[in-house]
Tab-separated table of C-alpha atoms in Angstrom:
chain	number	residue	atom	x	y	z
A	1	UNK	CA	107.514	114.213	128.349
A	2	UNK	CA	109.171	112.683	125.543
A	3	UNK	CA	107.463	111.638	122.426
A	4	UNK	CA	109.275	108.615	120.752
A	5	UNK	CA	109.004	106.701	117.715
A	6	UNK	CA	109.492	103.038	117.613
A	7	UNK	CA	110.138	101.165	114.840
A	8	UNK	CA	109.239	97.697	115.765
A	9	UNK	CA	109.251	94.120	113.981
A	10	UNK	CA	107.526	90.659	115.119
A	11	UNK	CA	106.903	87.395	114.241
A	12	UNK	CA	102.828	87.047	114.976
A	13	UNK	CA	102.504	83.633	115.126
A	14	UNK	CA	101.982	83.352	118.507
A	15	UNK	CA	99.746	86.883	118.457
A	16	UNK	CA	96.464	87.816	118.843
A	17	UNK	CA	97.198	90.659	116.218
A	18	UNK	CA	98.297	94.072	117.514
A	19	UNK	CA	96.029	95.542	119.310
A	20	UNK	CA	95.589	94.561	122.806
A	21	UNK	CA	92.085	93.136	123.931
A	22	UNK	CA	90.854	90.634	126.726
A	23	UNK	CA	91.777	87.503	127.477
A	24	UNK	CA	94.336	87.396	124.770
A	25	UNK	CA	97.683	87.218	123.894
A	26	UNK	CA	99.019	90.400	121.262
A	27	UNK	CA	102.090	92.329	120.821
A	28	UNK	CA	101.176	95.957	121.649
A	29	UNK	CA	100.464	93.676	125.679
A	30	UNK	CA	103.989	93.126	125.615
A	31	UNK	CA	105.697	96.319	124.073
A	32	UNK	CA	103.343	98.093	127.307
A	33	UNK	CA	104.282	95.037	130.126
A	34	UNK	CA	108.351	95.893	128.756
A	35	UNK	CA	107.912	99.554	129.296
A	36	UNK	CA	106.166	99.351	132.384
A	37	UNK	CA	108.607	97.236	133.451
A	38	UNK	CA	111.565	99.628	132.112
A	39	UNK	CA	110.021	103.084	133.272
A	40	UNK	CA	107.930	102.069	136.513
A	41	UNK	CA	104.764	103.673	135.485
A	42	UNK	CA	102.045	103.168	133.253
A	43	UNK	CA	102.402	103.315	129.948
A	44	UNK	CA	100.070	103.746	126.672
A	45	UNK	CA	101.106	103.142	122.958
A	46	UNK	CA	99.747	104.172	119.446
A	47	UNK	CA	100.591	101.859	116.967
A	48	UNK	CA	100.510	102.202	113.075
A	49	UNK	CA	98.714	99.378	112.019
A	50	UNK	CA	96.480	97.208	113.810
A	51	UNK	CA	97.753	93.684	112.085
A	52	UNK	CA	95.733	90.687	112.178
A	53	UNK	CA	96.510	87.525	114.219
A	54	UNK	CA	99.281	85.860	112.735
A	55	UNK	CA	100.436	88.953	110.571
A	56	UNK	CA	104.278	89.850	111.138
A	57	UNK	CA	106.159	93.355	110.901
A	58	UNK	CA	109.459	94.482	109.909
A	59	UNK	CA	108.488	98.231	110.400
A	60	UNK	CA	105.810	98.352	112.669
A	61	UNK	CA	105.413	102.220	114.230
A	62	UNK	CA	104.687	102.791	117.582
A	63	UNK	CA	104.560	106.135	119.841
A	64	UNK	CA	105.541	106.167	122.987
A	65	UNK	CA	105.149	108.934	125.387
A	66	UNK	CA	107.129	108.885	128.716
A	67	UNK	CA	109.410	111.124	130.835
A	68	UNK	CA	112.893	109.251	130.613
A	69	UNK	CA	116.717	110.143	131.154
A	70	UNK	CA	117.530	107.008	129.219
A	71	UNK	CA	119.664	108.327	125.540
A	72	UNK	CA	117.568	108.035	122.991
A	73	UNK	CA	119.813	105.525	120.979
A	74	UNK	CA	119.667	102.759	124.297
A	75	UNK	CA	115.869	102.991	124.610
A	76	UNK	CA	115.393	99.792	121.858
A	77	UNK	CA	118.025	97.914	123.821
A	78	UNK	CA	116.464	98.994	127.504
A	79	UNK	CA	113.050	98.045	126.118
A	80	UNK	CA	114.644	94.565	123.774
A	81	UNK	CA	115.628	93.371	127.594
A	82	UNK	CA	112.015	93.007	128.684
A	83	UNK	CA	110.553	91.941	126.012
A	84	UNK	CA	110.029	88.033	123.894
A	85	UNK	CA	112.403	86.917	121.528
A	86	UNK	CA	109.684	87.044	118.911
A	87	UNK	CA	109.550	90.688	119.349
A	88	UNK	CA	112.261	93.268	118.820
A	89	UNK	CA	112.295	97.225	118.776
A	90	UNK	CA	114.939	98.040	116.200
A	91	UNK	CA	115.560	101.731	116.310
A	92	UNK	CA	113.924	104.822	118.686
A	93	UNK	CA	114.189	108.257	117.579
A	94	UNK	CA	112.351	111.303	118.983
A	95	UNK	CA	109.172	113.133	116.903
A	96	UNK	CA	107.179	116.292	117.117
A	97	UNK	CA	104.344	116.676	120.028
A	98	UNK	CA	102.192	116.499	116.949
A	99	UNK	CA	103.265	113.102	115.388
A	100	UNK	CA	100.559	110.676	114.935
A	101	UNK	CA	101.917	106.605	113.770
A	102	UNK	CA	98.675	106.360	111.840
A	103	UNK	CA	97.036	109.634	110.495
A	104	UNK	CA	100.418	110.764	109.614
A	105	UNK	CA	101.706	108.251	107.817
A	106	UNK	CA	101.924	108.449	104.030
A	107	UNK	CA	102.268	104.889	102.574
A	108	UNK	CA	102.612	101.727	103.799
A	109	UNK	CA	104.384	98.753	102.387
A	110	UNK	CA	103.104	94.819	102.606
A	111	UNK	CA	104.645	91.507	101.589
A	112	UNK	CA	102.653	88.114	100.851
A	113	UNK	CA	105.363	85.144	100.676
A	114	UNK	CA	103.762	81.802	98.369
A	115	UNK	CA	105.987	78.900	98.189
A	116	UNK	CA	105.028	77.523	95.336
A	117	UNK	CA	106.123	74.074	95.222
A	118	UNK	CA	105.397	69.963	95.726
A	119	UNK	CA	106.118	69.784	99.196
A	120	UNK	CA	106.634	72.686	101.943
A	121	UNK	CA	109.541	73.297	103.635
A	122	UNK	CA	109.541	73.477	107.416
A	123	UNK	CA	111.761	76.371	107.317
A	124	UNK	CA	108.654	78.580	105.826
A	125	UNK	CA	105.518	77.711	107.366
A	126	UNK	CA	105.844	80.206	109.483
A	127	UNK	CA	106.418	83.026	107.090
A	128	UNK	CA	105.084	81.814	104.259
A	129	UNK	CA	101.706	80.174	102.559
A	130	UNK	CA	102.058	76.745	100.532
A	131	UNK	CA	100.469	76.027	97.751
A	132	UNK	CA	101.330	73.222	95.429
A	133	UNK	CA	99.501	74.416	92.687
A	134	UNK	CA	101.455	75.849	89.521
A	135	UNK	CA	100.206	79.551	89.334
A	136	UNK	CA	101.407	81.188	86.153
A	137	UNK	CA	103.388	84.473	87.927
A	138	UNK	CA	103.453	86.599	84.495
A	139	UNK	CA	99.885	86.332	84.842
A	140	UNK	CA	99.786	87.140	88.310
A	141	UNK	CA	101.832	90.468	87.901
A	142	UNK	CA	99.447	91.613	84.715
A	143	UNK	CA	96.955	91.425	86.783
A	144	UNK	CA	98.276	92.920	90.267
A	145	UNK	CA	98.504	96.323	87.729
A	146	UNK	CA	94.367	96.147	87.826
A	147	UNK	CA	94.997	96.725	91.527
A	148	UNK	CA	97.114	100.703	90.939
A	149	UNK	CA	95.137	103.833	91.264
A	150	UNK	CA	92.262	104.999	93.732
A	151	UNK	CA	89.737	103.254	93.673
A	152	UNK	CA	86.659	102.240	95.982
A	153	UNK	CA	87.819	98.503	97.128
A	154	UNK	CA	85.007	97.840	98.766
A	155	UNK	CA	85.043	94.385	96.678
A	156	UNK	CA	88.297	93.833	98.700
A	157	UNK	CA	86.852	94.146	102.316
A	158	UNK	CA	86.330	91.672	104.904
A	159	UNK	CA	83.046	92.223	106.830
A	160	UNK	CA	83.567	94.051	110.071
A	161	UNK	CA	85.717	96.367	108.613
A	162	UNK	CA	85.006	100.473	111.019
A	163	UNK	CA	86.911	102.189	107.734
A	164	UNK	CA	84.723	105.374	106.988
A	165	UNK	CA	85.512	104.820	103.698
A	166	UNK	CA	86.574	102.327	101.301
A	167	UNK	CA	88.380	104.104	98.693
A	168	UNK	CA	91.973	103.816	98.817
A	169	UNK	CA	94.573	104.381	96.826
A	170	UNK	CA	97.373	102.029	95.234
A	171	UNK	CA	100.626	103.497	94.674
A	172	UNK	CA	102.281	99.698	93.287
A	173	UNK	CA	102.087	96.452	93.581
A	174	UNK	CA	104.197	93.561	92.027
A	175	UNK	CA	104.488	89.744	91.956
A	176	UNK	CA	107.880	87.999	91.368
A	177	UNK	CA	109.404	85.004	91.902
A	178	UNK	CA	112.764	83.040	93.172
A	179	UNK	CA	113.492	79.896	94.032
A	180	UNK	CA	109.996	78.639	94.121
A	181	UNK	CA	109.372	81.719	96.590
A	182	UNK	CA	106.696	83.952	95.146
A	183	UNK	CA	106.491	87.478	96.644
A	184	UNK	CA	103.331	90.172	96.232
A	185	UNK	CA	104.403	93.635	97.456
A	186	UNK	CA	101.783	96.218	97.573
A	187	UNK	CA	102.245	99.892	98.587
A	188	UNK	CA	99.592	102.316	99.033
A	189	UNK	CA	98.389	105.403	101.196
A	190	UNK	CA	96.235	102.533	103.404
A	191	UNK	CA	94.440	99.045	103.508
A	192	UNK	CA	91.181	97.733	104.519
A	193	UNK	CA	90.360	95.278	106.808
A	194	UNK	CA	91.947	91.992	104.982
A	195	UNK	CA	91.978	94.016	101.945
A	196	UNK	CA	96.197	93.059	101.009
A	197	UNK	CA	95.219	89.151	102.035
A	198	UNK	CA	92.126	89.347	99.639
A	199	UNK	CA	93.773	90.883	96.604
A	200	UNK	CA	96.687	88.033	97.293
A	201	UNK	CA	93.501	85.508	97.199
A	202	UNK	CA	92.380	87.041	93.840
A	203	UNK	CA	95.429	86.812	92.637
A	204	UNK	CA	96.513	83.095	93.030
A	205	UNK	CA	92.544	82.757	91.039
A	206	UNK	CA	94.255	84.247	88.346
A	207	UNK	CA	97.739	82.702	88.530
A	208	UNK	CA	95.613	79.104	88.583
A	209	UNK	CA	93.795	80.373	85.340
A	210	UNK	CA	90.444	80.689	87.041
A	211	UNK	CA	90.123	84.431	86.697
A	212	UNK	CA	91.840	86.718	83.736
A	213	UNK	CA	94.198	89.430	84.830
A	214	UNK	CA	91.164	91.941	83.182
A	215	UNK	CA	88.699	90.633	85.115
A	216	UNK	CA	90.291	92.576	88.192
A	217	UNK	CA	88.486	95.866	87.189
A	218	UNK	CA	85.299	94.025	87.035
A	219	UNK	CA	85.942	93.381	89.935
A	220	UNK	CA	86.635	96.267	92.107
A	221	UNK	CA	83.830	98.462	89.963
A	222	UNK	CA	81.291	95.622	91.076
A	223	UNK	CA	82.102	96.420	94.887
A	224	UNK	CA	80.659	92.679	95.448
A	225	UNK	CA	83.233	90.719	98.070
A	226	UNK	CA	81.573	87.678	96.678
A	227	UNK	CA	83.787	88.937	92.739
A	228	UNK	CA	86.929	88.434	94.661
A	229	UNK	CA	89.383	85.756	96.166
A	230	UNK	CA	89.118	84.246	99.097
A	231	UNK	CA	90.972	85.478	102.173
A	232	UNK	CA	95.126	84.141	101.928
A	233	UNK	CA	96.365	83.113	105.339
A	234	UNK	CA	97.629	85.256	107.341
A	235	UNK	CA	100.884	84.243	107.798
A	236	UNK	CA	102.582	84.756	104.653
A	237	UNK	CA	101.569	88.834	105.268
A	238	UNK	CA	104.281	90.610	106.683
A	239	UNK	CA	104.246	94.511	107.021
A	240	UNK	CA	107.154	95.783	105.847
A	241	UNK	CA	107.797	99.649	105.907
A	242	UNK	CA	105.493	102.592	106.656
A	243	UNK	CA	106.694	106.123	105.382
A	244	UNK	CA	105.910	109.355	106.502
A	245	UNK	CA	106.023	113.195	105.276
């Protein structure tokens, strides 16, 4: 039995999220109908993250367990043949009996994409969340420092959330701009349920004046979800890399 790593990316649009459920579309149904396809048998995965509907990944990480003779280095083109164009496995490598995608992982790595202009452009509403609203990005980035350390982020939690705990920890997280194309990147040893979407809600509050970049504190010591942002859409989120140990 061979235990292998996928890394995987998608475009979620036409997702029900990750994880696979009932009378619904999602990507981890058609990484197992590819490899059940490829191998002949049935086949279970263990995915990294369990992204929304809509999300997207660049470096999603999946384990796979099967017996195969198939070289390791033609498994993402054997599996590639079965599966959507909207879904790709770009690389396969083999890992310990041991490795876990999700308890093992050390930080992750998110993107939000704003395009921040008069009129959208077909091109990005896919990928991206329009909003014709001037935000002031300085502002934006003083205040996405608030976010760095470990802190209890309850505050930035959507209800239904099965976390044990709410305290994470924020290793960076930056806002720049080009072209009109504002990005948020956030790294940090995990995320609540909608917590990157929230703090990208809280953030375009600040970058339209309505909050103060040191009112995110406040904020996460109040552990009130009603303090924060609304939820940003999901499809300017796009997990990016996950790193492990």
């Amino acid at each position: 039995m061979c235990n292998i790593m996928l890394v995987v990316a998608y475009d979620g649009t036409e997702y029900c999220g990750w994880q696979i459920q009932k009378n619904a579309t999602t990507i981890e149904q058609k990484i197992i109908e590819a490899c059940q396809k490829l191998f002949s048998r049935e086949i279970k995965l263990v995915g990294a993250s369990r992204t929304d509907t809509g999300v997207h990944a660049l470096g999603q990480i999946v384990l796979l367990k099967v017996d195969t003779t198939i070289p390791i280095h033609k498994i993402p083109y054997a599996i590639n043949a079965y599966l959507p164009d909207d879904i790709v496995v770009r690389d396969a490598k083999i890992v310990t009996n041991n490795f876990h995608p999700r308890y093992n992982a050390k930080n992750k790595t998110y993107e939000y994409k704003i395009y921040n202009c008069n009129f959208p452009l077909p091109q990005y509403n896919r990928y991206a969340y329009f909003y014709h609203k001037t935000l002031d990005v300085d502002k934006m980035n003083e205040a996405a420092k608030g976010f760095i350390g470990k802190h209890d982020f309850k505050a930035f939690c959507s209800t239904g959330s099965s976390a044990k705990t709410t305290i994470r920890e924020i290793y960076s997280c930056d806002v720049d701009i080009e072209d009109e194309m504002i990005t948020i990147a956030i790294n940090g040893n995990g995320f609540l349920y909608n917590m990157v979407r929230i703090i990208v809600g809280t953030l375009i509050e600040v970058g339209r004046g309505k909050m103060q970049p040191e009112d995110i504190s406040d904020i996460i010591e109040s552990l009130d979800r009603k303090r924060a942002g609304v939820t940003a859409p999901a499809k300017g989120l796009t997990l990016v890399k996950i790193n492990y140990n």
